[in-house]
Tab-separated table of C-alpha atoms in Angstrom:
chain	number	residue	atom	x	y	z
A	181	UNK	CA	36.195	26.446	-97.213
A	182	UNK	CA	35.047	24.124	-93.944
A	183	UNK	CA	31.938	22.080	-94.496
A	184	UNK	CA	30.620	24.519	-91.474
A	185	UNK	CA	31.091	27.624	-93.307
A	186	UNK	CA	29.354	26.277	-96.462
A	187	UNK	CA	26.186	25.547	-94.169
A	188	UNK	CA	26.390	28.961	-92.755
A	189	UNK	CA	26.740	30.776	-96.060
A	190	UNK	CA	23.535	28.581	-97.640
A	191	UNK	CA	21.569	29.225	-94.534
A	192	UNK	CA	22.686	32.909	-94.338
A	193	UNK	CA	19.795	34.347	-96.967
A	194	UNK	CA	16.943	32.251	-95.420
A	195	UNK	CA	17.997	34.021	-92.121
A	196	UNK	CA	18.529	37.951	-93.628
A	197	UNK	CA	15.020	37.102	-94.964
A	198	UNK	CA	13.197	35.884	-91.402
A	199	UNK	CA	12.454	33.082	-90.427
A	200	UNK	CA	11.550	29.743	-92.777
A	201	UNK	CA	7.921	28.981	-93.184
A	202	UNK	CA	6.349	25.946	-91.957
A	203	UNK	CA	4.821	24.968	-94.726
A	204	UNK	CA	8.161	25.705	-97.348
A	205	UNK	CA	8.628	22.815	-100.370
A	206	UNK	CA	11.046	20.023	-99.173
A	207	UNK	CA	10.340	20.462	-94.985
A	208	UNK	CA	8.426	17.584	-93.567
A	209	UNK	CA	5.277	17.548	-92.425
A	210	UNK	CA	3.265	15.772	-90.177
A	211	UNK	CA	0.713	13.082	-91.124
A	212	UNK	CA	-2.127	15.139	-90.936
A	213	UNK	CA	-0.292	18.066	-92.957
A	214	UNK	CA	0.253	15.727	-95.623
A	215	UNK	CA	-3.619	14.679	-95.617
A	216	UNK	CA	-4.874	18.248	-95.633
A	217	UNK	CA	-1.732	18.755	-98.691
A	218	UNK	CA	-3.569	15.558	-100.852
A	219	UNK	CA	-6.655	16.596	-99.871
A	220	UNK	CA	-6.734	20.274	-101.296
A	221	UNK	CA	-6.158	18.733	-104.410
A	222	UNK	CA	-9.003	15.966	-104.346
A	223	UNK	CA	-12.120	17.416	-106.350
A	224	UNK	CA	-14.027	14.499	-104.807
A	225	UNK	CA	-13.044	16.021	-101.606
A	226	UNK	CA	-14.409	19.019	-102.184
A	227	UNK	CA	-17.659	17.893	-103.665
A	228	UNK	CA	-18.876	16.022	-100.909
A	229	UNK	CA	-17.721	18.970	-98.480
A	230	UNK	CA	-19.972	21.643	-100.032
A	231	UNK	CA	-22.709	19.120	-100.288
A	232	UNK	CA	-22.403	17.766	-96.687
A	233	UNK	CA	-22.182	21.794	-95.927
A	234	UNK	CA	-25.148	22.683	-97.399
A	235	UNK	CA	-27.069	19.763	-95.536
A	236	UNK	CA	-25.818	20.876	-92.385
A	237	UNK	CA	-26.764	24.282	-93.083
A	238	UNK	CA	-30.232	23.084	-94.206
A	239	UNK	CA	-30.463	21.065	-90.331
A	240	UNK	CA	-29.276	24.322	-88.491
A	241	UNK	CA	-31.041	26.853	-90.166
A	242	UNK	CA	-33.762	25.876	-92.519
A	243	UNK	CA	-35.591	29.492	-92.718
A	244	UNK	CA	-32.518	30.238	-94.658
A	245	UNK	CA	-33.785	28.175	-97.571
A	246	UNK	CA	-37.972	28.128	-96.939
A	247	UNK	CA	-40.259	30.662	-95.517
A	248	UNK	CA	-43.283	27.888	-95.803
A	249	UNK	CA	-44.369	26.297	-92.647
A	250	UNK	CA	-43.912	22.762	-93.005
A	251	UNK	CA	-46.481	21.522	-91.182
A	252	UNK	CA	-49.254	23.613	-92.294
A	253	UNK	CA	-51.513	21.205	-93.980
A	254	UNK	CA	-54.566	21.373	-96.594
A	255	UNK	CA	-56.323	18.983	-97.571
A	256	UNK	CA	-57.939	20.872	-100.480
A	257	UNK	CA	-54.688	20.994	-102.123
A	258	UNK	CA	-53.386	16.997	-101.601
A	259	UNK	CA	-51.606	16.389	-104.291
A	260	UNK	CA	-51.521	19.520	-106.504
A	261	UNK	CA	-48.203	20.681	-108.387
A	262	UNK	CA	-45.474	23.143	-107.619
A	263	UNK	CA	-46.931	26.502	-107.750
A	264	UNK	CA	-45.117	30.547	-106.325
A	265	UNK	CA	-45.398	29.106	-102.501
A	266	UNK	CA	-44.617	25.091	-103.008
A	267	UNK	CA	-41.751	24.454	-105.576
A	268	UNK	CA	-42.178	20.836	-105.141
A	269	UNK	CA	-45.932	20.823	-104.658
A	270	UNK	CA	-47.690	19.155	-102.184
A	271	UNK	CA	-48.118	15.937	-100.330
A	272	UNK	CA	-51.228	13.407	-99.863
A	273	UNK	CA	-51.911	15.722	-97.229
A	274	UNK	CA	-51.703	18.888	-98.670
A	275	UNK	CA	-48.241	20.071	-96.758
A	276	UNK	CA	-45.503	21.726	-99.104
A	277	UNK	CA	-43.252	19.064	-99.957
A	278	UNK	CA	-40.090	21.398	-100.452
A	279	UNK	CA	-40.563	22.883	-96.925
A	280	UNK	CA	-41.117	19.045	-95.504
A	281	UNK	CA	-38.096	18.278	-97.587
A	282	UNK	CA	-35.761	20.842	-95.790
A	283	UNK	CA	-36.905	20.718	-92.400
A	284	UNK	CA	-36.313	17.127	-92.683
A	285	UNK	CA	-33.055	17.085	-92.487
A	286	UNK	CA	-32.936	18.499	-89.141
A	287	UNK	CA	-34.128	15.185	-87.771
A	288	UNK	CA	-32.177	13.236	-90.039
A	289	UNK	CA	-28.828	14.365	-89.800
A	290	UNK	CA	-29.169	14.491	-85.221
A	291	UNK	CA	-29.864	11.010	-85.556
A	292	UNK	CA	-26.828	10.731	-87.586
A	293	UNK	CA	-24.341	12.657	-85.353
A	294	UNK	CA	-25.633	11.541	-82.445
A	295	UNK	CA	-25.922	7.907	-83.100
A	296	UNK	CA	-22.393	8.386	-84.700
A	297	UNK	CA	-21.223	9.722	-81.252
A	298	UNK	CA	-22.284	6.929	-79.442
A	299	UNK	CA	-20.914	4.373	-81.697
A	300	UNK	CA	-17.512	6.578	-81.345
A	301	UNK	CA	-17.351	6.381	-78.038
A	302	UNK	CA	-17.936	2.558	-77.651
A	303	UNK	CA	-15.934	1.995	-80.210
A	304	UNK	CA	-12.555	4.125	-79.168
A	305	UNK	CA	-13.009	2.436	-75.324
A	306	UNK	CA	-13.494	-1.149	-76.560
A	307	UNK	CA	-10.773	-0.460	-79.133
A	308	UNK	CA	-8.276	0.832	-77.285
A	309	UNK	CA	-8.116	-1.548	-74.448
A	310	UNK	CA	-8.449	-4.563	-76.385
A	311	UNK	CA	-5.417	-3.476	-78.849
A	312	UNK	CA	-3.211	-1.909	-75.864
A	313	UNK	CA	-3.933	-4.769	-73.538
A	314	UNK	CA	-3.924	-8.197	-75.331
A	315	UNK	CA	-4.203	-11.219	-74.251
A	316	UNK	CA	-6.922	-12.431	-72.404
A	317	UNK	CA	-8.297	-8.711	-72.102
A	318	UNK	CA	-8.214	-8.291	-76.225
A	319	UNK	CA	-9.753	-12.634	-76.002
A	320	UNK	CA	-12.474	-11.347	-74.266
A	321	UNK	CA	-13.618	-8.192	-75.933
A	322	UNK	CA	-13.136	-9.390	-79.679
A	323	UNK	CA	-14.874	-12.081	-78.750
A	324	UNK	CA	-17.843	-9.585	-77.515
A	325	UNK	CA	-17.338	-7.457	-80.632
A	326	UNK	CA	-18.116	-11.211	-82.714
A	327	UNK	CA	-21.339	-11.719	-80.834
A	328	UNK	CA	-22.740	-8.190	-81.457
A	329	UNK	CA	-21.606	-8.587	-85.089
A	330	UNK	CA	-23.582	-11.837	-85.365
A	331	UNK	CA	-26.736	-10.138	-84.498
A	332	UNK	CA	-28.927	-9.265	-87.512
A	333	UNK	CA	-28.828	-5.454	-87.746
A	334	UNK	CA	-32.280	-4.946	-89.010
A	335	UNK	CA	-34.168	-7.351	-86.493
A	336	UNK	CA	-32.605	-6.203	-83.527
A	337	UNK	CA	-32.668	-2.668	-84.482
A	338	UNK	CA	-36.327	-2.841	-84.640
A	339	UNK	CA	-36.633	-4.970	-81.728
A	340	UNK	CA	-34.886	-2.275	-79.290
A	341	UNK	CA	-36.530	0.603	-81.075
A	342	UNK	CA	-39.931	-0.717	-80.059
A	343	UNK	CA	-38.755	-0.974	-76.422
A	344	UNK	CA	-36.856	1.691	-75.762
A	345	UNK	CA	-39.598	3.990	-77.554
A	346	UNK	CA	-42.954	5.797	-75.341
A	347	UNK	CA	-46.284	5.768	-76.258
A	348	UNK	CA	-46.185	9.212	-76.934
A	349	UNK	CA	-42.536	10.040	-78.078
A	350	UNK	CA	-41.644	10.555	-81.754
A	351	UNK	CA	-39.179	7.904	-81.451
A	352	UNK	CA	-35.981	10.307	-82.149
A	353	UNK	CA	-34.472	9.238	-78.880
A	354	UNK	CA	-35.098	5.444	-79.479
A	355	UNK	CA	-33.705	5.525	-83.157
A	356	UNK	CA	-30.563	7.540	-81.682
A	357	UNK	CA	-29.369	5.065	-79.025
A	358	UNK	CA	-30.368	1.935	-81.329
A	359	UNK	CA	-27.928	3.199	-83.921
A	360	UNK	CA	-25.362	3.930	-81.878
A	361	UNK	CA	-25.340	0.807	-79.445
A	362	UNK	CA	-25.166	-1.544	-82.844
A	363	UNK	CA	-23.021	0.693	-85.002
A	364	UNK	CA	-19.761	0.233	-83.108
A	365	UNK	CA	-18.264	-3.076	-83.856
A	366	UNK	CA	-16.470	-1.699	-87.295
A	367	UNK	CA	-15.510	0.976	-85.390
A	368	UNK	CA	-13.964	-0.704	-82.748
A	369	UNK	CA	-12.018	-3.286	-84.778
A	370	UNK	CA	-10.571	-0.632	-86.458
A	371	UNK	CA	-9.305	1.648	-83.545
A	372	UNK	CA	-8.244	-2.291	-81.966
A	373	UNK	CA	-5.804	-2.856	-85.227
A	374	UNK	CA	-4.460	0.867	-84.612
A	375	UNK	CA	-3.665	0.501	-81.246
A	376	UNK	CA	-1.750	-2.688	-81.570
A	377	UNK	CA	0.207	-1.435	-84.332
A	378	UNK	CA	1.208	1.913	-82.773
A	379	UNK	CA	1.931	0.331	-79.595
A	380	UNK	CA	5.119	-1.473	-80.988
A	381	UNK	CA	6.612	1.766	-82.261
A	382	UNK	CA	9.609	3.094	-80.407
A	383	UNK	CA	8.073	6.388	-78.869
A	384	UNK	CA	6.016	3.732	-76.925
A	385	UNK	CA	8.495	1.999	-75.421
A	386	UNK	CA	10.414	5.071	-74.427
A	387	UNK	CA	7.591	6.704	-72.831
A	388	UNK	CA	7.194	3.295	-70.819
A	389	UNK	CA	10.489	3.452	-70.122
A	390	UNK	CA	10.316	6.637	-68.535
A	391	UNK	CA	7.640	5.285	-66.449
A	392	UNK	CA	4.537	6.569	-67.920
A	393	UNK	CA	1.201	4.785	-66.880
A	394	UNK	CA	-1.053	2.898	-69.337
A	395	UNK	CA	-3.871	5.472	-69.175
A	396	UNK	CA	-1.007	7.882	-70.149
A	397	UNK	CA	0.419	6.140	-73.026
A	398	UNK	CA	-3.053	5.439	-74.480
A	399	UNK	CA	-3.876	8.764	-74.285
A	400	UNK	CA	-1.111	10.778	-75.168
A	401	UNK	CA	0.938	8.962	-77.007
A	402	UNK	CA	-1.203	6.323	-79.331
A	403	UNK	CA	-3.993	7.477	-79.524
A	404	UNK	CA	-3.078	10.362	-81.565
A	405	UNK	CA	-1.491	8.422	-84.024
A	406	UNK	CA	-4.255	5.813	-84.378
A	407	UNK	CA	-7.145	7.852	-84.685
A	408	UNK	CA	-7.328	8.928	-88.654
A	409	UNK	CA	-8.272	5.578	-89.726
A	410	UNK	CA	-10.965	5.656	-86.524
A	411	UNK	CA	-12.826	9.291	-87.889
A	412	UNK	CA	-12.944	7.430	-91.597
A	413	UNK	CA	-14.929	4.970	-89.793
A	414	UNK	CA	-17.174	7.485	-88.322
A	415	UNK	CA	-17.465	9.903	-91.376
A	416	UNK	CA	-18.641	7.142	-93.355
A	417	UNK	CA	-21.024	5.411	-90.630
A	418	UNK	CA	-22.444	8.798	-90.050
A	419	UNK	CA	-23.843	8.242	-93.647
A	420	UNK	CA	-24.677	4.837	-93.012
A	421	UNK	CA	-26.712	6.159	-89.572
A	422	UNK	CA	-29.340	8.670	-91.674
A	423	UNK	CA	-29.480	5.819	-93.808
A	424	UNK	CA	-30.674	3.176	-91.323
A	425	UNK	CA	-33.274	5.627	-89.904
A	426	UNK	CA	-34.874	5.775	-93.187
A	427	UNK	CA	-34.927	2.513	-93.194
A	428	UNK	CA	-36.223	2.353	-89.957
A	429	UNK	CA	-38.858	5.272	-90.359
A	430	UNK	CA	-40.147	3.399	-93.703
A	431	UNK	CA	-41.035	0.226	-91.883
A	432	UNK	CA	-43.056	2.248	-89.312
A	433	UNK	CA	-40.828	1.890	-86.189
A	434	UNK	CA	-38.345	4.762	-86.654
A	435	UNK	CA	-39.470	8.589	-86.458
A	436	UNK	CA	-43.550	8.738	-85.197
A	437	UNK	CA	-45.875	10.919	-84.647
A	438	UNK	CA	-44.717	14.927	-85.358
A	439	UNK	CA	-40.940	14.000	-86.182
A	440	UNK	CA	-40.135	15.390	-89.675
A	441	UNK	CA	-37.165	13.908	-91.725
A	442	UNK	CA	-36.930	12.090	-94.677
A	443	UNK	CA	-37.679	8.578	-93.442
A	444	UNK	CA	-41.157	9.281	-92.240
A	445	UNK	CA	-41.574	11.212	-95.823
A	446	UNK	CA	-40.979	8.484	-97.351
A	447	UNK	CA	-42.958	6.200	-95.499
A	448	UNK	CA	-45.717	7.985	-95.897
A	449	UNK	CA	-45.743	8.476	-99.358
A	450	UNK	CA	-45.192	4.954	-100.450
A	451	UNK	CA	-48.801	4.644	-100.983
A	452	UNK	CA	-49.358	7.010	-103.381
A	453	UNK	CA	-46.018	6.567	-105.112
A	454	UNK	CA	-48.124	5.779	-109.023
A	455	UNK	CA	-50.552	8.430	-108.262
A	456	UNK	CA	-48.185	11.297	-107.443
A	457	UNK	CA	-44.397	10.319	-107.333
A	458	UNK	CA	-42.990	13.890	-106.500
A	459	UNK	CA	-43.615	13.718	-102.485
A	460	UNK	CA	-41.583	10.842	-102.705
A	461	UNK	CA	-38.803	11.228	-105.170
A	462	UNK	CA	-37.815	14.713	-103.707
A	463	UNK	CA	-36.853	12.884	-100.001
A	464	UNK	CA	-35.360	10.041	-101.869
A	465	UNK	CA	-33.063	11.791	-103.864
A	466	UNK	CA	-31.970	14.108	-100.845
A	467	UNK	CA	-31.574	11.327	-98.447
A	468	UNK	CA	-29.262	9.783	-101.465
A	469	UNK	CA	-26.843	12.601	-101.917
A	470	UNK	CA	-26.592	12.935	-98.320
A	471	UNK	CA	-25.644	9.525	-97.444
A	472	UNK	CA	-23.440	9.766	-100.861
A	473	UNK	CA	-21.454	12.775	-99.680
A	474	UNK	CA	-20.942	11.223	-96.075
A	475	UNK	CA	-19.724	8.196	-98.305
A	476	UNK	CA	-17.341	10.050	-100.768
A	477	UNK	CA	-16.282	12.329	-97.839
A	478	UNK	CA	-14.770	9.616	-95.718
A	479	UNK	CA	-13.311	7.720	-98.802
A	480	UNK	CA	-11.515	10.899	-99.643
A	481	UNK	CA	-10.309	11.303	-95.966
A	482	UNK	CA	-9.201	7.480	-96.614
A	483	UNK	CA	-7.089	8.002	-99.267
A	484	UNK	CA	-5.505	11.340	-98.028
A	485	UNK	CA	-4.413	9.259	-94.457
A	486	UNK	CA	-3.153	5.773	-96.645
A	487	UNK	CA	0.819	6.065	-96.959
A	488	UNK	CA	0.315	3.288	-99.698
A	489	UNK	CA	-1.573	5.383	-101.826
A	490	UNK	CA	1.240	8.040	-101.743
């Protein structure tokens, strides 16, 4: 028997039976199928999923998990414990802690994105010209990258939040565009080192070649396969972001005036921390899982898109 009628009598019950599934033992798969296919399996994974869920859910819709109104306020009852309408109790002001607490993240976690966003963008343009370009184009914007880097985060953030905020805003603006215009210099070394690896490959040089343009190449043909280290970056700045304004909030020149989040919880409750620690500890320890399961998240999308760890 011919070596074409073996292949046609192997092949013959896959085809009586329709035909072969995509996602059939032994076919390959693409990068990105093989990260989804590692990270089904990673309990870490989906830990800091269903807790990054439920945070999100809590910033979308936070009448799903509190009926209170958190900014009803009482002085009579500063400070008392957790009773049928305050599981957490209540604040030096008499406002329900657990309703503060949830409608906090709404404030929170748009800084977050948003600042995240930003930092994304500047990030995949600096990036991605630098690495496809070279030469005195990549000279001059790594050397840009270095200066921004050598800023101190924490002074200039504070500086630029005090300018960029109004007398009477609540500051969520400011605290946004702060984050993201000094959040973007990992990013953007990151997408850079991409770029100039995946523009050596040989599906770059045949799409030049065929006389595609540089905007063309970056965009269809290496940027898709340089962007999974590029989202790790951003899932685990994103953390980073709601971290910095809580930082920011707690030193007075984040979140103002009617802004709820965690920050300005915290802030506020620092005085009163040995008389009542509850108002405090209950932000705190949300504001730490949250940034933790922004953390564990993109490490687990990190290890899912590292052919080494394979």
């Amino acid at each position: 028997m011919s070596d074409i009628n073996l292949v046609a009598t192997a092949e013959a019950p896959a085809a009586a039976t329709g035909p072969r599934r995509s996602n059939r033992p032994g076919k390959p798969r693409s990068l990105a199928a093989d990260a989804w296919y590692d990270l089904r399996r990673n309990k870490i994974f989906w830990v800091a999923g269903v807790l990054v869920a439920l945070v999100v859910l809590m910033a979308v819709w936070p009448s799903l998990f509190t009926s209170a109104d958190p900014r009803e306020c009482v002085l009579g009852r500063a400070h008392r414990g957790a009773d049928g309408k305050a599981l957490l109790g209540y604040d030096f002001q008499g406002c329900n802690v657990y309703a503060r607490t949830i409608y906090g993240a709404r404030d929170s976690i748009v800084v977050g994105v948003f600042a995240t966003l930003i930092s994304g963008v500047l990030g995949l343009l600096f990036g991605l010209v630098a690495g496809y370009y070279g030469r005195w184009v990549d000279a001059v914007l790594s050397r840009f990258i270095d200066i921004v880097l050598g800023i101190p985060f924490l002074l200039a953030a504070i500086v630029l939040t005090q300018r960029l905020e109004g007398p009477t805003s609540t500051g969520l603006l400011a605290v946004t565009v702060t984050l993201g215009v000094l959040g973007w210099t990992t990013a953007a070394r990151v997408m850079r080192s991409s770029v100039m690896s995946a523009k050596g490959q040989d599906y770059v040089s045949a799409a030049r070649m065929l006389g595609a343009g540089p905007a063309r190449i970056m965009l269809r043909h290496i940027l898709p396969n340089a962007v999974a280290p590029f989202i790790v970056v951003l899932t685990i700045l994103l953390g980073i972001n709601i971290a910095s304004e809580a930082t920011l909030s707690y030193l007075g020149v984040g979140l103002q005036g009617d802004a709820i989040s965690w920050g300005t919880a915290i802030s506020d409750e620092g005085a009163y921390v040995r008389i009542h620690p509850g108002p405090l500890v209950w932000p705190s320890v949300f504001l730490g899982v949250t940034v933790l399961a922004f953390i564990m998240l993109g490490d687990a999308i990190r290890d899912a898109f590292d052919p080494k760890l394979r």
